[in-house]
Amino acid sequence: MQPTPHDPALPSTTSDREIETLTEFDEAAARGSLAGHRVQSVDLTDRTELLLATEVEGAIFLGCPMEPETAASVRARGALVFPPVPGLPFDPYRGHLYTPDELFEGLAEGYEATPDAGAYTWFQQTKADGDVFASMLRAVHDDSISDALDELLAGARVVGVMGGHAMARGTEAYAGAAALGRTLARAGFTVATGGGPGAMEAANLGAYAAPHDDSMLDEALQLLAKAPSFTPSVTDWAAAAFDVRGRWPGGGASVGIPTWFYGHEPPNAFASHLAKYFANATREDGLLARSTAGVIFLPGAAGTVQEIFDNATPNYYESRGEPTPMVLVDRAHWTERLPTWPLLQSLARGRSMESRIALVDTVEEAGEALKRIEGSRTGQD
């Protein structure tokens, strides 16, 4: 899942000019020039001598702390400097995705003390004020997250798992979603979810469990069932997840793509990488667009229905190229309770996406359906 290092024999790209760590900064500065580089949120307060001795014309520094005199020199020599914004509960210029430990730091004092809760509070306040500066900061942050997400997922076979946040721990449905996530991860896919509770957490949990023996997931499900929902206490719900992670460290990697737009839904602690956005529309489209190996839709309500047709539209028009697989799980749910499947079938009829959609009864069948669709496309089935 890590981005592939650039081959010097290949043409340079914009991403090759991005500097996101002190190590990368030191390597570039050692060559004598930062011209054309974009330095993202790297603390340069201890790099004054290097900055003064290095060519910086055309460089851009995004949210990099540095000594005031040094910043003035860097500007005077032709660089563009966007200083850190004081008082923010997040870094709009960050070069990497979030981790659960970062967003839940301070959880022992209660969820309200965490950076995740602080960012949501700031979002609510500034959204109500209609402050254009705050809007700009949110947009810059979300674009930085998208850039980091693209770097992380370059070359990965990503399967999106969608489903409702209301799916409680301790239920058969939750256990099934976790088993699905584990199956996908063990098959070499990168599991990507909406990053929240319920079905999303279950799939990320399954990916986390993939490197462990099968009994680990069974035991983890029992422990998590003691805090079945993020209501009434996000603190207890999240603490149970961190207890599981502490008991079984070294879990498998997966991606969660949550949003502060739905602030009542906290991110889950089992996604190793969290691409958290302010703009839900950016988050929704980005999650589906990056699910290049297909999407599995577990039972959900209005949000999951929206995701089905957000995914169906580019498949229908082939606006992103060849249609990607879509697998809906739970026949009764998608044909009776929320009869989405008949409409999806009607849209697909006679088009290339028709052979790329499937309806199955159980999560156990979902992985096989995905494999069958992919096999028919490549002629391997």
Coordinates of C-alpha atoms in Angstrom, one line a residue:
M1 CA 0.0 0.0 0.0
Q2 CA 3.0 2.3 0.3
P3 CA 3.7 4.4 -2.8
T4 CA 6.4 3.1 -5.1
P5 CA 9.7 5.1 -4.9
H6 CA 10.3 7.1 -8.1
D7 CA 12.7 5.5 -10.7
P8 CA 15.3 8.2 -11.6
A9 CA 15.1 6.9 -15.2
L10 CA 11.5 8.0 -15.5
P11 CA 10.3 11.5 -16.0
S12 CA 9.9 13.6 -12.9
T13 CA 6.3 14.2 -11.6
T14 CA 4.8 16.7 -9.3
S15 CA 4.7 14.1 -6.5
D16 CA 8.5 13.6 -6.8
R17 CA 8.9 17.3 -5.8
E18 CA 6.8 16.9 -2.6
I19 CA 8.8 16.9 0.6
E20 CA 6.8 15.6 3.6
T21 CA 9.5 14.6 6.1
L22 CA 12.7 16.0 7.5
T23 CA 14.7 13.2 5.9
E24 CA 13.3 14.1 2.5
F25 CA 14.1 17.8 3.2
D26 CA 17.7 17.0 4.2
E27 CA 18.2 14.9 1.1
A28 CA 16.9 17.7 -1.2
A29 CA 18.8 20.4 0.6
A30 CA 22.1 18.4 0.4
R31 CA 21.8 18.6 -3.4
G32 CA 22.0 22.4 -3.0
S33 CA 18.6 23.4 -4.3
L34 CA 15.0 23.3 -3.3
A35 CA 13.8 25.0 -6.5
G36 CA 10.5 23.7 -7.6
H37 CA 9.9 21.6 -4.5
R38 CA 6.7 21.8 -2.3
V39 CA 7.5 21.3 1.4
Q40 CA 4.4 20.2 3.3
S41 CA 4.1 20.7 7.0
V42 CA 7.7 20.0 7.9
D43 CA 9.1 21.6 11.1
L44 CA 12.1 23.5 9.9
T45 CA 12.9 25.5 13.0
D46 CA 16.1 23.5 13.4
R47 CA 17.1 23.8 9.8
T48 CA 18.0 27.5 9.7
E49 CA 21.6 27.0 8.4
L50 CA 20.4 24.7 5.6
L51 CA 17.6 27.0 4.5
L52 CA 20.0 30.0 4.4
A53 CA 22.6 28.0 2.4
T54 CA 20.2 26.4 -0.1
E55 CA 18.7 27.8 -3.3
V56 CA 15.0 28.3 -2.7
E57 CA 13.7 30.3 -5.7
G58 CA 10.5 28.7 -6.9
A59 CA 10.0 26.6 -3.8
I60 CA 6.8 26.6 -1.9
F61 CA 6.6 26.0 1.9
L62 CA 3.2 25.0 3.1
G63 CA 2.7 25.3 6.9
C64 CA 6.3 24.8 7.7
P65 CA 7.4 26.3 11.1
M66 CA 10.7 28.2 10.7
E67 CA 12.4 31.1 12.5
P68 CA 10.9 34.5 11.5
E69 CA 14.2 35.8 10.2
T70 CA 14.7 32.6 8.2
A71 CA 11.2 32.9 6.7
A72 CA 11.9 36.4 5.7
S73 CA 15.1 35.4 3.9
V74 CA 13.4 32.5 2.2
R75 CA 10.7 34.8 0.9
A76 CA 13.3 37.4 -0.2
R77 CA 15.1 34.8 -2.3
G78 CA 12.1 33.8 -4.3
A79 CA 10.2 31.2 -2.4
L80 CA 6.5 31.3 -1.5
V81 CA 5.8 30.7 2.2
F82 CA 2.4 29.8 3.6
P83 CA 2.9 30.0 7.4
P84 CA 1.2 27.7 9.9
V85 CA -2.2 28.9 10.9
P86 CA -2.3 29.3 14.7
G87 CA -5.1 28.0 16.9
L88 CA -6.4 25.3 14.5
P89 CA -7.2 21.8 15.8
F90 CA -5.9 20.3 12.6
D91 CA -3.1 20.9 10.0
P92 CA -4.5 22.0 6.6
Y93 CA -1.2 21.3 4.9
R94 CA -0.6 17.8 6.3
G95 CA 1.3 15.4 4.0
H96 CA 0.0 12.1 5.4
L97 CA -3.3 10.5 6.3
Y98 CA -4.4 10.3 9.9
T99 CA -3.9 7.3 12.2
P100 CA -6.4 6.2 14.8
D101 CA -3.9 7.0 17.6
E102 CA -3.6 10.6 16.3
L103 CA -7.3 11.3 16.0
F104 CA -8.1 9.6 19.4
E105 CA -5.2 11.1 21.3
G106 CA -6.3 12.0 24.8
L107 CA -9.2 9.4 24.8
A108 CA -8.4 8.5 28.4
E109 CA -9.8 11.9 29.3
G110 CA -13.0 11.4 27.3
Y111 CA -13.7 11.5 23.6
E112 CA -14.4 15.3 23.8
A113 CA -10.7 15.9 24.6
T114 CA -9.5 14.2 21.4
P115 CA -8.3 16.0 18.2
D116 CA -11.1 14.3 16.3
A117 CA -13.8 15.9 18.5
G118 CA -11.9 19.2 18.4
A119 CA -11.9 19.4 14.6
Y120 CA -15.6 18.6 14.6
T121 CA -16.4 21.4 17.1
W122 CA -14.3 23.9 15.0
F123 CA -16.1 22.8 11.8
Q124 CA -19.5 23.4 13.4
Q125 CA -18.5 26.8 14.7
T126 CA -17.0 28.0 11.5
K127 CA -19.7 26.5 9.3
A128 CA -22.3 28.5 11.2
D129 CA -20.2 31.7 10.9
G130 CA -19.9 31.3 7.1
D131 CA -16.2 32.4 7.4
V132 CA -14.6 32.3 3.9
F133 CA -11.2 31.9 5.5
A134 CA -12.4 28.8 7.3
S135 CA -13.9 27.5 4.1
M136 CA -10.5 27.9 2.4
L137 CA -8.7 26.1 5.1
R138 CA -11.2 23.2 4.9
A139 CA -10.7 23.0 1.1
V140 CA -6.9 23.0 1.5
H141 CA -7.0 20.3 4.1
D142 CA -9.3 18.1 2.0
D143 CA -7.1 18.5 -1.0
S144 CA -4.0 17.6 1.0
I145 CA -5.9 14.5 2.3
S146 CA -6.8 13.5 -1.3
D147 CA -3.2 13.9 -2.4
A148 CA -1.9 11.7 0.5
L149 CA -4.6 9.1 -0.2
D150 CA -3.6 8.9 -3.9
E151 CA 0.0 8.4 -2.9
L152 CA -0.9 5.6 -0.4
L153 CA -3.1 3.7 -2.8
A154 CA -1.0 3.9 -5.9
G155 CA -1.0 0.5 -7.5
A156 CA -3.3 -1.1 -4.8
R157 CA -6.2 -3.4 -5.6
V158 CA -8.9 -1.6 -3.6
V159 CA -12.2 -3.1 -2.7
G160 CA -14.7 -0.8 -1.1
V161 CA -17.0 -2.2 1.6
M162 CA -20.1 0.0 2.2
G163 CA -22.8 -0.4 4.8
G164 CA -24.7 1.3 7.5
H165 CA -23.3 2.8 10.7
A166 CA -26.1 1.3 12.8
M167 CA -24.9 -2.3 12.6
A168 CA -24.1 -3.2 16.2
R169 CA -21.2 -5.1 17.5
G170 CA -22.2 -8.5 18.8
T171 CA -24.6 -9.2 16.0
E172 CA -24.3 -11.9 13.3
A173 CA -24.3 -9.1 10.6
Y174 CA -21.3 -7.4 12.3
A175 CA -19.4 -10.7 12.5
G176 CA -20.2 -11.5 8.9
A177 CA -18.9 -8.1 7.8
A178 CA -15.7 -8.6 9.8
A179 CA -15.2 -12.1 8.2
L180 CA -15.7 -10.5 4.8
G181 CA -13.0 -7.9 5.5
R182 CA -10.6 -10.6 6.6
T183 CA -11.3 -12.7 3.5
L184 CA -10.7 -9.7 1.2
A185 CA -7.5 -8.7 3.0
R186 CA -6.1 -12.3 2.8
A187 CA -6.9 -12.4 -0.9
G188 CA -4.5 -9.4 -1.4
F189 CA -7.1 -6.6 -1.7
T190 CA -6.9 -3.4 0.2
V191 CA -10.1 -2.9 2.1
A192 CA -11.5 0.6 2.0
T193 CA -14.6 1.7 4.0
G194 CA -16.3 4.9 5.0
G195 CA -14.2 4.7 8.2
G196 CA -17.0 5.0 10.7
P197 CA -18.9 2.6 13.0
G198 CA -21.1 -0.4 12.2
A199 CA -20.5 -2.3 9.0
M200 CA -17.5 0.0 8.2
E201 CA -15.8 -0.8 11.4
A202 CA -16.5 -4.5 11.0
A203 CA -14.8 -4.6 7.6
N204 CA -11.8 -2.7 8.9
L205 CA -11.6 -5.0 11.9
G206 CA -11.6 -8.0 9.6
A207 CA -8.7 -6.5 7.6
Y208 CA -6.9 -5.9 10.9
A209 CA -7.4 -9.5 11.9
A210 CA -6.1 -10.9 8.6
P211 CA -2.5 -11.6 9.8
H212 CA -3.6 -13.3 13.0
D213 CA -5.0 -16.8 13.4
D214 CA -8.8 -17.3 13.0
S215 CA -9.4 -17.4 16.7
M216 CA -8.3 -13.9 17.2
L217 CA -11.3 -12.5 15.3
D218 CA -13.7 -14.6 17.4
E219 CA -12.2 -13.4 20.6
A220 CA -12.1 -9.8 19.4
L221 CA -15.8 -9.9 18.5
Q222 CA -16.7 -11.1 22.0
L223 CA -14.7 -8.3 23.6
L224 CA -16.2 -5.6 21.3
A225 CA -19.7 -6.8 22.0
K226 CA -19.4 -5.4 25.6
A227 CA -19.6 -1.9 24.0
P228 CA -22.0 -2.6 21.1
S229 CA -22.5 0.9 19.8
F230 CA -20.9 4.4 19.8
T231 CA -24.1 5.6 21.6
P232 CA -24.4 6.5 24.4
S233 CA -20.6 6.7 24.9
V234 CA -18.1 7.2 22.1
T235 CA -15.4 7.0 24.7
D236 CA -16.4 3.4 25.8
W237 CA -16.9 2.3 22.2
A238 CA -13.5 3.5 21.1
A239 CA -11.7 2.3 24.2
A240 CA -12.9 -1.2 23.5
A241 CA -11.4 -1.1 20.1
F242 CA -8.1 0.1 21.4
D243 CA -8.1 -2.7 24.0
V244 CA -8.5 -5.2 21.1
R245 CA -5.6 -3.5 19.3
G246 CA -3.5 -3.6 22.4
R247 CA -4.1 -7.3 23.0
W248 CA -3.4 -8.2 19.3
P249 CA -0.9 -5.7 17.9
G250 CA 0.5 -5.9 14.4
G251 CA -2.8 -6.0 12.6
G252 CA -3.3 -5.7 8.9
A253 CA -3.6 -2.5 7.0
S254 CA -6.8 -1.0 5.6
V255 CA -8.2 2.4 4.8
G256 CA -11.1 4.3 6.3
I257 CA -12.5 7.5 4.7
P258 CA -14.8 9.2 7.2
T259 CA -16.0 12.8 7.4
W260 CA -16.5 15.5 10.0
F261 CA -19.7 16.3 8.2
Y262 CA -21.3 13.5 10.1
G263 CA -19.7 14.5 13.4
H264 CA -21.9 12.2 15.4
E265 CA -20.2 9.2 13.7
P266 CA -16.7 8.9 15.1
P267 CA -14.0 7.1 13.0
N268 CA -13.1 3.6 13.9
A269 CA -9.8 2.5 15.3
F270 CA -9.2 -0.5 13.1
A271 CA -8.5 1.3 9.8
S272 CA -4.7 1.8 9.8
H273 CA -5.0 4.9 7.6
L274 CA -7.8 7.4 8.0
A275 CA -8.5 9.9 5.2
K276 CA -10.9 12.2 7.1
Y277 CA -12.6 15.0 5.2
F278 CA -14.7 18.0 6.0
A279 CA -16.6 17.8 2.7
N280 CA -18.8 14.7 2.6
A281 CA -19.3 15.0 -1.2
T282 CA -15.6 14.9 -1.7
R283 CA -15.3 11.9 0.6
E284 CA -18.1 9.9 -1.0
D285 CA -16.9 10.4 -4.5
G286 CA -13.3 9.8 -3.6
L287 CA -14.0 6.5 -1.8
L288 CA -16.0 5.1 -4.7
A289 CA -13.5 6.3 -7.3
R290 CA -10.6 4.7 -5.6
S291 CA -12.4 1.3 -5.2
T292 CA -10.8 0.2 -8.4
A293 CA -11.3 -3.6 -7.8
G294 CA -15.0 -3.2 -7.0
V295 CA -17.5 -2.4 -4.2
I296 CA -19.4 -4.6 -1.9
F297 CA -22.6 -3.1 -0.5
L298 CA -23.8 -4.5 2.8
P299 CA -27.3 -3.7 4.2
G300 CA -27.7 -0.1 5.0
A301 CA -30.2 2.8 4.7
A302 CA -30.3 6.0 2.8
G303 CA -26.5 6.6 2.8
T304 CA -25.8 3.2 1.4
V305 CA -28.5 3.6 -1.3
Q306 CA -26.9 6.9 -2.3
E307 CA -23.5 5.1 -2.5
I308 CA -24.9 2.4 -4.8
F309 CA -26.1 4.9 -7.3
D310 CA -23.1 7.2 -6.9
N311 CA -21.1 4.1 -8.0
A312 CA -23.6 3.0 -10.7
T313 CA -23.6 6.4 -12.5
P314 CA -19.9 6.3 -13.7
N315 CA -20.3 2.6 -14.4
Y316 CA -23.4 3.3 -16.5
Y317 CA -21.6 6.1 -18.5
E318 CA -18.2 4.4 -18.3
S319 CA -16.8 7.9 -17.3
R320 CA -14.0 6.3 -15.3
G321 CA -13.3 3.6 -17.9
E322 CA -14.5 0.0 -17.7
P323 CA -17.2 -0.6 -15.2
T324 CA -16.1 -1.9 -11.8
P325 CA -17.8 -4.8 -10.0
M326 CA -20.7 -4.1 -7.7
V327 CA -21.9 -6.8 -5.3
L328 CA -25.0 -6.2 -3.2
V329 CA -25.4 -8.5 -0.1
D330 CA -28.7 -9.6 1.4
R331 CA -31.3 -10.3 -1.3
A332 CA -34.3 -9.6 1.0
H333 CA -32.9 -6.2 2.0
W334 CA -32.2 -5.0 -1.5
T335 CA -35.3 -6.4 -3.2
E336 CA -38.0 -6.0 -0.5
R337 CA -37.0 -3.6 2.3
L338 CA -35.2 -1.2 0.0
P339 CA -35.7 -2.5 -3.6
T340 CA -32.6 -1.0 -5.1
W341 CA -31.6 -4.1 -7.0
P342 CA -34.4 -4.1 -9.6
L343 CA -33.6 -0.5 -10.5
L344 CA -29.8 -1.3 -10.7
Q345 CA -30.7 -4.2 -13.0
S346 CA -32.8 -2.0 -15.2
L347 CA -30.0 0.6 -15.5
A348 CA -27.4 -2.1 -16.4
R349 CA -29.5 -4.0 -18.9
G350 CA -27.9 -4.1 -22.3
R351 CA -24.8 -2.2 -21.1
S352 CA -21.3 -3.5 -20.3
M353 CA -22.0 -3.0 -16.6
E354 CA -24.7 -5.7 -16.8
S355 CA -22.1 -8.5 -16.3
R356 CA -20.4 -6.6 -13.5
I357 CA -23.3 -6.5 -11.0
A358 CA -24.3 -9.3 -8.6
L359 CA -26.8 -9.9 -5.8
V360 CA -26.0 -12.5 -3.2
D361 CA -27.7 -13.7 0.0
T362 CA -24.7 -13.7 2.4
V363 CA -21.3 -12.1 3.0
E364 CA -19.7 -15.5 2.4
E365 CA -20.9 -15.4 -1.2
A366 CA -19.8 -11.8 -1.7
G367 CA -16.1 -12.6 -2.2
E368 CA -16.8 -15.4 -4.6
A369 CA -19.1 -13.1 -6.6
L370 CA -16.4 -10.5 -6.8
K371 CA -13.9 -13.2 -7.9
R372 CA -16.4 -14.5 -10.5
I373 CA -17.0 -11.1 -12.0
E374 CA -13.3 -10.4 -12.2
G375 CA -12.7 -13.8 -13.8
S376 CA -15.3 -13.3 -16.4
R377 CA -13.8 -10.0 -17.3
T378 CA -10.3 -11.4 -17.7
G379 CA -11.4 -14.7 -19.3
Q380 CA -10.0 -16.7 -16.4
D381 CA -13.3 -18.2 -15.3

